[in-house]
Each structure stands twice: as structure tokens, then as C-alpha cells.
Amino acid sequence: MTSVLRRTSSRLLVGGFAAAPVAAPAAPAVASVVLVVRGQGAFDTPFESTRTATGVEGLFVTVPAEIARTLPTLERGREGAPDLLAVQSSAVASVFAHPTGDEVLPIGGFTGTGPSPTLQQLRADVAAGEFHLVLAFPSADPRIRWVARSCRALTGATPPFQDFFCVPADAAKP
């Protein structure tokens, strides 16, 4: 019985070694086929979950496309200001700054470690006309609360975001 097991395991081992040169290149080939079938490209990840693929699609395809549609309106609302707009968080600022190359003032950082204007700096920027448009979501942050109290609320932002239009005179408001 032991000799039968040894011969069987030897055959399986030899068969495994014989199959390795064929199986090793098969994984990348299968991955490539999966990407093609899904209509994905070279920078997509094969075998990722549907949830992950949907999240990546939303973040890197859907959101930038939506932002691109808003750019003409933002440019009109800019009214010659040096900065395109101010937004709550550097993560949100990046989605506007990247496609345009324009300055977008982040009010608050994604991790809290990046440079961020104080309330006094924000008011000074409004007074100087550095930007007019502010995109934020409801927050206890004193800077966002000041914008919500002092600047004119606009309509049209997708909830939970709110948008505001600030003019230099708003900087004098408490």
C-alpha cells in the first residue's frame, strides 16, 4: 500500500512539474481576458471585487466627468478671481484643480496636516477677491459657519454640498 502511495504521489509531483510551465503563464493570460471582457484597460486590476471596481469607476471616471460638466459654470461664477473656488477639504479641491490646473483653495485638509487658512486668512482672501465661489458641506468648522452666515447661498449643489458666492464686502460681516 505504501509503495502504491509513493508511486501515485511521485506521478502527481512529476505531473505538477510538467504542468507548471503551462499553468504559470495562464494566470496573466486569464487576467488579460478578464480585463478585455469587462471593457477595462491596462491600469485596471483583474479579479477585483465588483464593489471595488464600482468604487474605482466612480472616483476616477464618473466624478471627474461630472466635474468637467460644471467647469463652464464655475468659470462664469469666478468673475475674474485668481482662484477658481474654495472648497472644504483638500480631497475635494484636488478634483477641481487637476483637470483645470487652476488654483483651488482647500479649507481644511484631508488628514488635518496640510496647510489650511485660518478664519482671518479666509476673510482676508474674500476681502481681496481671491475667490468668489465656495463649495462646502454643513460643518461645525468656524470657517465654514462664517461662510454660511456671511456669503450668499446659491442653489444647485448636489447634497450634502452647499455652494456660496462671496464678495469683498462679505469679509466685513461677523
PDB file of N, CA, C and O in Angstrom, residues 85-136:
ATOM      1  N   LEU A  85     -12.157  78.527  -7.075  1.00  0.00           N
ATOM      2  CA  LEU A  85     -13.101  78.470  -5.967  1.00  0.00           C
ATOM      3  C   LEU A  85     -12.384  78.020  -4.706  1.00  0.00           C
ATOM      4  O   LEU A  85     -11.195  77.664  -4.747  1.00  0.00           O
ATOM      5  N   ALA A  86     -13.098  78.036  -3.604  1.00  0.00           N
ATOM      6  CA  ALA A  86     -12.615  77.488  -2.339  1.00  0.00           C
ATOM      7  C   ALA A  86     -13.540  76.318  -2.008  1.00  0.00           C
ATOM      8  O   ALA A  86     -14.748  76.390  -2.253  1.00  0.00           O
ATOM      9  N   VAL A  87     -12.961  75.251  -1.495  1.00  0.00           N
ATOM     10  CA  VAL A  87     -13.759  74.070  -1.171  1.00  0.00           C
ATOM     11  C   VAL A  87     -13.345  73.510   0.181  1.00  0.00           C
ATOM     12  O   VAL A  87     -12.230  73.726   0.641  1.00  0.00           O
ATOM     13  N   GLN A  88     -14.268  72.816   0.782  1.00  0.00           N
ATOM     14  CA  GLN A  88     -13.981  72.198   2.065  1.00  0.00           C
ATOM     15  C   GLN A  88     -13.221  70.905   1.822  1.00  0.00           C
ATOM     16  O   GLN A  88     -13.751  69.981   1.223  1.00  0.00           O
ATOM     17  N   SER A  89     -11.996  70.883   2.217  1.00  0.00           N
ATOM     18  CA  SER A  89     -11.058  69.754   2.211  1.00  0.00           C
ATOM     19  C   SER A  89     -10.194  69.723   0.958  1.00  0.00           C
ATOM     20  O   SER A  89     -10.645  70.060  -0.149  1.00  0.00           O
ATOM     21  N   SER A  90      -8.987  69.321   1.173  1.00  0.00           N
ATOM     22  CA  SER A  90      -8.037  69.223   0.063  1.00  0.00           C
ATOM     23  C   SER A  90      -8.403  68.091  -0.889  1.00  0.00           C
ATOM     24  O   SER A  90      -8.080  68.151  -2.076  1.00  0.00           O
ATOM     25  N   ALA A  91      -9.091  67.072  -0.380  1.00  0.00           N
ATOM     26  CA  ALA A  91      -9.509  65.968  -1.254  1.00  0.00           C
ATOM     27  C   ALA A  91     -10.488  66.473  -2.319  1.00  0.00           C
ATOM     28  O   ALA A  91     -10.374  66.117  -3.493  1.00  0.00           O
ATOM     29  N   VAL A  92     -11.420  67.310  -1.917  1.00  0.00           N
ATOM     30  CA  VAL A  92     -12.379  67.863  -2.878  1.00  0.00           C
ATOM     31  C   VAL A  92     -11.679  68.867  -3.790  1.00  0.00           C
ATOM     32  O   VAL A  92     -11.947  68.928  -4.992  1.00  0.00           O
ATOM     33  N   ALA A  93     -10.761  69.655  -3.236  1.00  0.00           N
ATOM     34  CA  ALA A  93     -10.039  70.645  -4.048  1.00  0.00           C
ATOM     35  C   ALA A  93      -9.315  69.974  -5.211  1.00  0.00           C
ATOM     36  O   ALA A  93      -9.281  70.505  -6.325  1.00  0.00           O
ATOM     37  N   SER A  94      -8.771  68.800  -4.965  1.00  0.00           N
ATOM     38  CA  SER A  94      -7.983  68.130  -5.997  1.00  0.00           C
ATOM     39  C   SER A  94      -8.810  67.777  -7.227  1.00  0.00           C
ATOM     40  O   SER A  94      -8.305  67.820  -8.346  1.00  0.00           O
ATOM     41  N   VAL A  95     -10.089  67.447  -7.054  1.00  0.00           N
ATOM     42  CA  VAL A  95     -10.891  67.052  -8.217  1.00  0.00           C
ATOM     43  C   VAL A  95     -11.230  68.247  -9.107  1.00  0.00           C
ATOM     44  O   VAL A  95     -11.554  68.070 -10.275  1.00  0.00           O
ATOM     45  N   PHE A  96     -11.150  69.459  -8.565  1.00  0.00           N
ATOM     46  CA  PHE A  96     -11.359  70.660  -9.380  1.00  0.00           C
ATOM     47  C   PHE A  96     -10.041  71.183  -9.938  1.00  0.00           C
ATOM     48  O   PHE A  96      -9.996  71.674 -11.054  1.00  0.00           O
ATOM     49  N   ALA A  97      -8.984  71.108  -9.150  1.00  0.00           N
ATOM     50  CA  ALA A  97      -7.691  71.657  -9.581  1.00  0.00           C
ATOM     51  C   ALA A  97      -7.046  70.805 -10.662  1.00  0.00           C
ATOM     52  O   ALA A  97      -6.424  71.336 -11.582  1.00  0.00           O
ATOM     53  N   HIS A  98      -7.169  69.506 -10.571  1.00  0.00           N
ATOM     54  CA  HIS A  98      -6.476  68.621 -11.512  1.00  0.00           C
ATOM     55  C   HIS A  98      -6.872  68.859 -12.967  1.00  0.00           C
ATOM     56  O   HIS A  98      -6.010  69.052 -13.819  1.00  0.00           O
ATOM     57  N   PRO A  99      -8.174  68.844 -13.311  1.00  0.00           N
ATOM     58  CA  PRO A  99      -8.498  68.996 -14.735  1.00  0.00           C
ATOM     59  C   PRO A  99      -8.281  70.404 -15.280  1.00  0.00           C
ATOM     60  O   PRO A  99      -8.126  70.585 -16.478  1.00  0.00           O
ATOM     61  N   THR A 100      -8.266  71.408 -14.407  1.00  0.00           N
ATOM     62  CA  THR A 100      -8.163  72.780 -14.885  1.00  0.00           C
ATOM     63  C   THR A 100      -6.757  73.351 -14.761  1.00  0.00           C
ATOM     64  O   THR A 100      -6.391  74.256 -15.504  1.00  0.00           O
ATOM     65  N   GLY A 101      -6.009  72.870 -13.776  1.00  0.00           N
ATOM     66  CA  GLY A 101      -4.707  73.458 -13.477  1.00  0.00           C
ATOM     67  C   GLY A 101      -4.843  74.768 -12.715  1.00  0.00           C
ATOM     68  O   GLY A 101      -3.857  75.430 -12.426  1.00  0.00           O
ATOM     69  N   ASP A 102      -6.062  75.142 -12.373  1.00  0.00           N
ATOM     70  CA  ASP A 102      -6.313  76.379 -11.637  1.00  0.00           C
ATOM     71  C   ASP A 102      -6.125  76.172 -10.142  1.00  0.00           C
ATOM     72  O   ASP A 102      -6.241  75.061  -9.627  1.00  0.00           O
ATOM     73  N   GLU A 103      -5.885  77.284  -9.462  1.00  0.00           N
ATOM     74  CA  GLU A 103      -5.793  77.255  -8.006  1.00  0.00           C
ATOM     75  C   GLU A 103      -7.181  77.043  -7.413  1.00  0.00           C
ATOM     76  O   GLU A 103      -8.146  77.682  -7.834  1.00  0.00           O
ATOM     77  N   VAL A 104      -7.266  76.152  -6.449  1.00  0.00           N
ATOM     78  CA  VAL A 104      -8.489  75.908  -5.702  1.00  0.00           C
ATOM     79  C   VAL A 104      -8.076  75.899  -4.238  1.00  0.00           C
ATOM     80  O   VAL A 104      -7.201  75.123  -3.838  1.00  0.00           O
ATOM     81  N   LEU A 105      -8.665  76.795  -3.445  1.00  0.00           N
ATOM     82  CA  LEU A 105      -8.286  76.921  -2.041  1.00  0.00           C
ATOM     83  C   LEU A 105      -8.955  75.831  -1.216  1.00  0.00           C
ATOM     84  O   LEU A 105     -10.182  75.791  -1.137  1.00  0.00           O
ATOM     85  N   PRO A 106      -8.165  74.944  -0.594  1.00  0.00           N
ATOM     86  CA  PRO A 106      -8.777  73.963   0.305  1.00  0.00           C
ATOM     87  C   PRO A 106      -8.982  74.580   1.690  1.00  0.00           C
ATOM     88  O   PRO A 106      -8.069  75.165   2.253  1.00  0.00           O
ATOM     89  N   ILE A 107     -10.190  74.492   2.190  1.00  0.00           N
ATOM     90  CA  ILE A 107     -10.480  74.945   3.549  1.00  0.00           C
ATOM     91  C   ILE A 107     -10.504  73.691   4.403  1.00  0.00           C
ATOM     92  O   ILE A 107     -11.493  72.992   4.482  1.00  0.00           O
ATOM     93  N   GLY A 108      -9.402  73.383   4.985  1.00  0.00           N
ATOM     94  CA  GLY A 108      -9.262  72.149   5.747  1.00  0.00           C
ATOM     95  C   GLY A 108      -8.562  71.120   4.900  1.00  0.00           C
ATOM     96  O   GLY A 108      -8.634  71.156   3.674  1.00  0.00           O
ATOM     97  N   GLY A 109      -7.861  70.245   5.564  1.00  0.00           N
ATOM     98  CA  GLY A 109      -7.124  69.210   4.858  1.00  0.00           C
ATOM     99  C   GLY A 109      -7.771  67.868   5.041  1.00  0.00           C
ATOM    100  O   GLY A 109      -8.565  67.665   5.958  1.00  0.00           O
ATOM    101  N   PHE A 110      -7.412  66.954   4.179  1.00  0.00           N
ATOM    102  CA  PHE A 110      -7.957  65.605   4.251  1.00  0.00           C
ATOM    103  C   PHE A 110      -7.519  64.913   5.535  1.00  0.00           C
ATOM    104  O   PHE A 110      -8.299  64.263   6.200  1.00  0.00           O
ATOM    105  N   THR A 111      -6.251  65.092   5.899  1.00  0.00           N
ATOM    106  CA  THR A 111      -5.734  64.441   7.102  1.00  0.00           C
ATOM    107  C   THR A 111      -5.585  65.411   8.258  1.00  0.00           C
ATOM    108  O   THR A 111      -5.262  65.008   9.364  1.00  0.00           O
ATOM    109  N   GLY A 112      -5.763  66.702   8.013  1.00  0.00           N
ATOM    110  CA  GLY A 112      -5.583  67.696   9.057  1.00  0.00           C
ATOM    111  C   GLY A 112      -4.150  68.164   9.203  1.00  0.00           C
ATOM    112  O   GLY A 112      -3.848  68.982  10.055  1.00  0.00           O
ATOM    113  N   THR A 113      -3.254  67.647   8.361  1.00  0.00           N
ATOM    114  CA  THR A 113      -1.853  68.022   8.485  1.00  0.00           C
ATOM    115  C   THR A 113      -1.415  69.021   7.422  1.00  0.00           C
ATOM    116  O   THR A 113      -0.354  69.611   7.541  1.00  0.00           O
ATOM    117  N   GLY A 114      -2.208  69.219   6.391  1.00  0.00           N
ATOM    118  CA  GLY A 114      -1.833  70.136   5.323  1.00  0.00           C
ATOM    119  C   GLY A 114      -2.107  71.580   5.705  1.00  0.00           C
ATOM    120  O   GLY A 114      -2.864  71.860   6.640  1.00  0.00           O
ATOM    121  N   PRO A 115      -1.499  72.521   4.984  1.00  0.00           N
ATOM    122  CA  PRO A 115      -1.766  73.928   5.281  1.00  0.00           C
ATOM    123  C   PRO A 115      -3.221  74.269   5.011  1.00  0.00           C
ATOM    124  O   PRO A 115      -3.815  73.775   4.054  1.00  0.00           O
ATOM    125  N   SER A 116      -3.788  75.068   5.853  1.00  0.00           N
ATOM    126  CA  SER A 116      -5.187  75.420   5.735  1.00  0.00           C
ATOM    127  C   SER A 116      -5.356  76.841   6.259  1.00  0.00           C
ATOM    128  O   SER A 116      -4.753  77.206   7.263  1.00  0.00           O
ATOM    129  N   PRO A 117      -6.176  77.654   5.604  1.00  0.00           N
ATOM    130  CA  PRO A 117      -6.305  79.030   6.070  1.00  0.00           C
ATOM    131  C   PRO A 117      -7.039  79.124   7.408  1.00  0.00           C
ATOM    132  O   PRO A 117      -7.957  78.347   7.680  1.00  0.00           O
ATOM    133  N   THR A 118      -6.613  80.081   8.204  1.00  0.00           N
ATOM    134  CA  THR A 118      -7.362  80.394   9.422  1.00  0.00           C
ATOM    135  C   THR A 118      -8.601  81.174   9.010  1.00  0.00           C
ATOM    136  O   THR A 118      -8.730  81.605   7.853  1.00  0.00           O
ATOM    137  N   LEU A 119      -9.487  81.420   9.939  1.00  0.00           N
ATOM    138  CA  LEU A 119     -10.676  82.228   9.651  1.00  0.00           C
ATOM    139  C   LEU A 119     -10.257  83.631   9.198  1.00  0.00           C
ATOM    140  O   LEU A 119     -10.802  84.169   8.229  1.00  0.00           O
ATOM    141  N   GLN A 120      -9.246  84.194   9.846  1.00  0.00           N
ATOM    142  CA  GLN A 120      -8.782  85.530   9.473  1.00  0.00           C
ATOM    143  C   GLN A 120      -8.190  85.526   8.053  1.00  0.00           C
ATOM    144  O   GLN A 120      -8.424  86.454   7.271  1.00  0.00           O
ATOM    145  N   GLN A 121      -7.436  84.495   7.708  1.00  0.00           N
ATOM    146  CA  GLN A 121      -6.872  84.396   6.357  1.00  0.00           C
ATOM    147  C   GLN A 121      -7.980  84.224   5.320  1.00  0.00           C
ATOM    148  O   GLN A 121      -7.916  84.816   4.235  1.00  0.00           O
ATOM    149  N   LEU A 122      -8.975  83.430   5.654  1.00  0.00           N
ATOM    150  CA  LEU A 122     -10.101  83.220   4.747  1.00  0.00           C
ATOM    151  C   LEU A 122     -10.837  84.541   4.493  1.00  0.00           C
ATOM    152  O   LEU A 122     -11.130  84.894   3.350  1.00  0.00           O
ATOM    153  N   ARG A 123     -11.092  85.285   5.552  1.00  0.00           N
ATOM    154  CA  ARG A 123     -11.757  86.584   5.412  1.00  0.00           C
ATOM    155  C   ARG A 123     -10.901  87.546   4.589  1.00  0.00           C
ATOM    156  O   ARG A 123     -11.421  88.309   3.771  1.00  0.00           O
ATOM    157  N   ALA A 124      -9.589  87.524   4.803  1.00  0.00           N
ATOM    158  CA  ALA A 124      -8.693  88.393   4.031  1.00  0.00           C
ATOM    159  C   ALA A 124      -8.722  88.018   2.553  1.00  0.00           C
ATOM    160  O   ALA A 124      -8.705  88.897   1.681  1.00  0.00           O
ATOM    161  N   ASP A 125      -8.779  86.729   2.256  1.00  0.00           N
ATOM    162  CA  ASP A 125      -8.866  86.286   0.856  1.00  0.00           C
ATOM    163  C   ASP A 125     -10.181  86.734   0.217  1.00  0.00           C
ATOM    164  O   ASP A 125     -10.207  87.135  -0.951  1.00  0.00           O
ATOM    165  N   VAL A 126     -11.267  86.662   0.970  1.00  0.00           N
ATOM    166  CA  VAL A 126     -12.560  87.139   0.454  1.00  0.00           C
ATOM    167  C   VAL A 126     -12.475  88.644   0.212  1.00  0.00           C
ATOM    168  O   VAL A 126     -12.903  89.137  -0.836  1.00  0.00           O
ATOM    169  N   ALA A 127     -11.902  89.380   1.166  1.00  0.00           N
ATOM    170  CA  ALA A 127     -11.775  90.841   1.028  1.00  0.00           C
ATOM    171  C   ALA A 127     -10.942  91.209  -0.198  1.00  0.00           C
ATOM    172  O   ALA A 127     -11.220  92.205  -0.868  1.00  0.00           O
ATOM    173  N   ALA A 128      -9.934  90.406  -0.494  1.00  0.00           N
ATOM    174  CA  ALA A 128      -9.057  90.677  -1.635  1.00  0.00           C
ATOM    175  C   ALA A 128      -9.630  90.158  -2.948  1.00  0.00           C
ATOM    176  O   ALA A 128      -9.023  90.355  -4.004  1.00  0.00           O
ATOM    177  N   GLY A 129     -10.778  89.482  -2.909  1.00  0.00           N
ATOM    178  CA  GLY A 129     -11.388  88.941  -4.124  1.00  0.00           C
ATOM    179  C   GLY A 129     -10.606  87.774  -4.717  1.00  0.00           C
ATOM    180  O   GLY A 129     -10.657  87.534  -5.918  1.00  0.00           O
ATOM    181  N   GLU A 130      -9.899  87.024  -3.864  1.00  0.00           N
ATOM    182  CA  GLU A 130      -9.108  85.879  -4.338  1.00  0.00           C
ATOM    183  C   GLU A 130      -9.994  84.784  -4.939  1.00  0.00           C
ATOM    184  O   GLU A 130      -9.556  84.029  -5.785  1.00  0.00           O
ATOM    185  N   PHE A 131     -11.213  84.667  -4.451  1.00  0.00           N
ATOM    186  CA  PHE A 131     -12.187  83.703  -4.971  1.00  0.00           C
ATOM    187  C   PHE A 131     -13.569  84.251  -4.646  1.00  0.00           C
ATOM    188  O   PHE A 131     -13.713  85.137  -3.792  1.00  0.00           O
ATOM    189  N   HIS A 132     -14.582  83.732  -5.326  1.00  0.00           N
ATOM    190  CA  HIS A 132     -15.966  84.111  -5.038  1.00  0.00           C
ATOM    191  C   HIS A 132     -16.806  82.899  -4.655  1.00  0.00           C
ATOM    192  O   HIS A 132     -17.700  83.002  -3.841  1.00  0.00           O
ATOM    193  N   LEU A 133     -16.519  81.773  -5.258  1.00  0.00           N
ATOM    194  CA  LEU A 133     -17.328  80.570  -5.050  1.00  0.00           C
ATOM    195  C   LEU A 133     -16.749  79.715  -3.935  1.00  0.00           C
ATOM    196  O   LEU A 133     -15.530  79.521  -3.855  1.00  0.00           O
ATOM    197  N   VAL A 134     -17.633  79.191  -3.090  1.00  0.00           N
ATOM    198  CA  VAL A 134     -17.234  78.277  -2.020  1.00  0.00           C
ATOM    199  C   VAL A 134     -18.159  77.072  -2.085  1.00  0.00           C
ATOM    200  O   VAL A 134     -19.376  77.212  -2.152  1.00  0.00           O
ATOM    201  N   LEU A 135     -17.566  75.895  -2.070  1.00  0.00           N
ATOM    202  CA  LEU A 135     -18.322  74.644  -2.048  1.00  0.00           C
ATOM    203  C   LEU A 135     -17.985  73.947  -0.739  1.00  0.00           C
ATOM    204  O   LEU A 135     -16.816  73.673  -0.460  1.00  0.00           O
ATOM    205  N   ALA A 136     -18.997  73.687   0.083  1.00  0.00           N
ATOM    206  CA  ALA A 136     -18.762  73.085   1.398  1.00  0.00           C
ATOM    207  C   ALA A 136     -19.956  72.226   1.776  1.00  0.00           C
ATOM    208  O   ALA A 136     -20.999  72.259   1.130  1.00  0.00           O
TER     209      ALA A 136
END
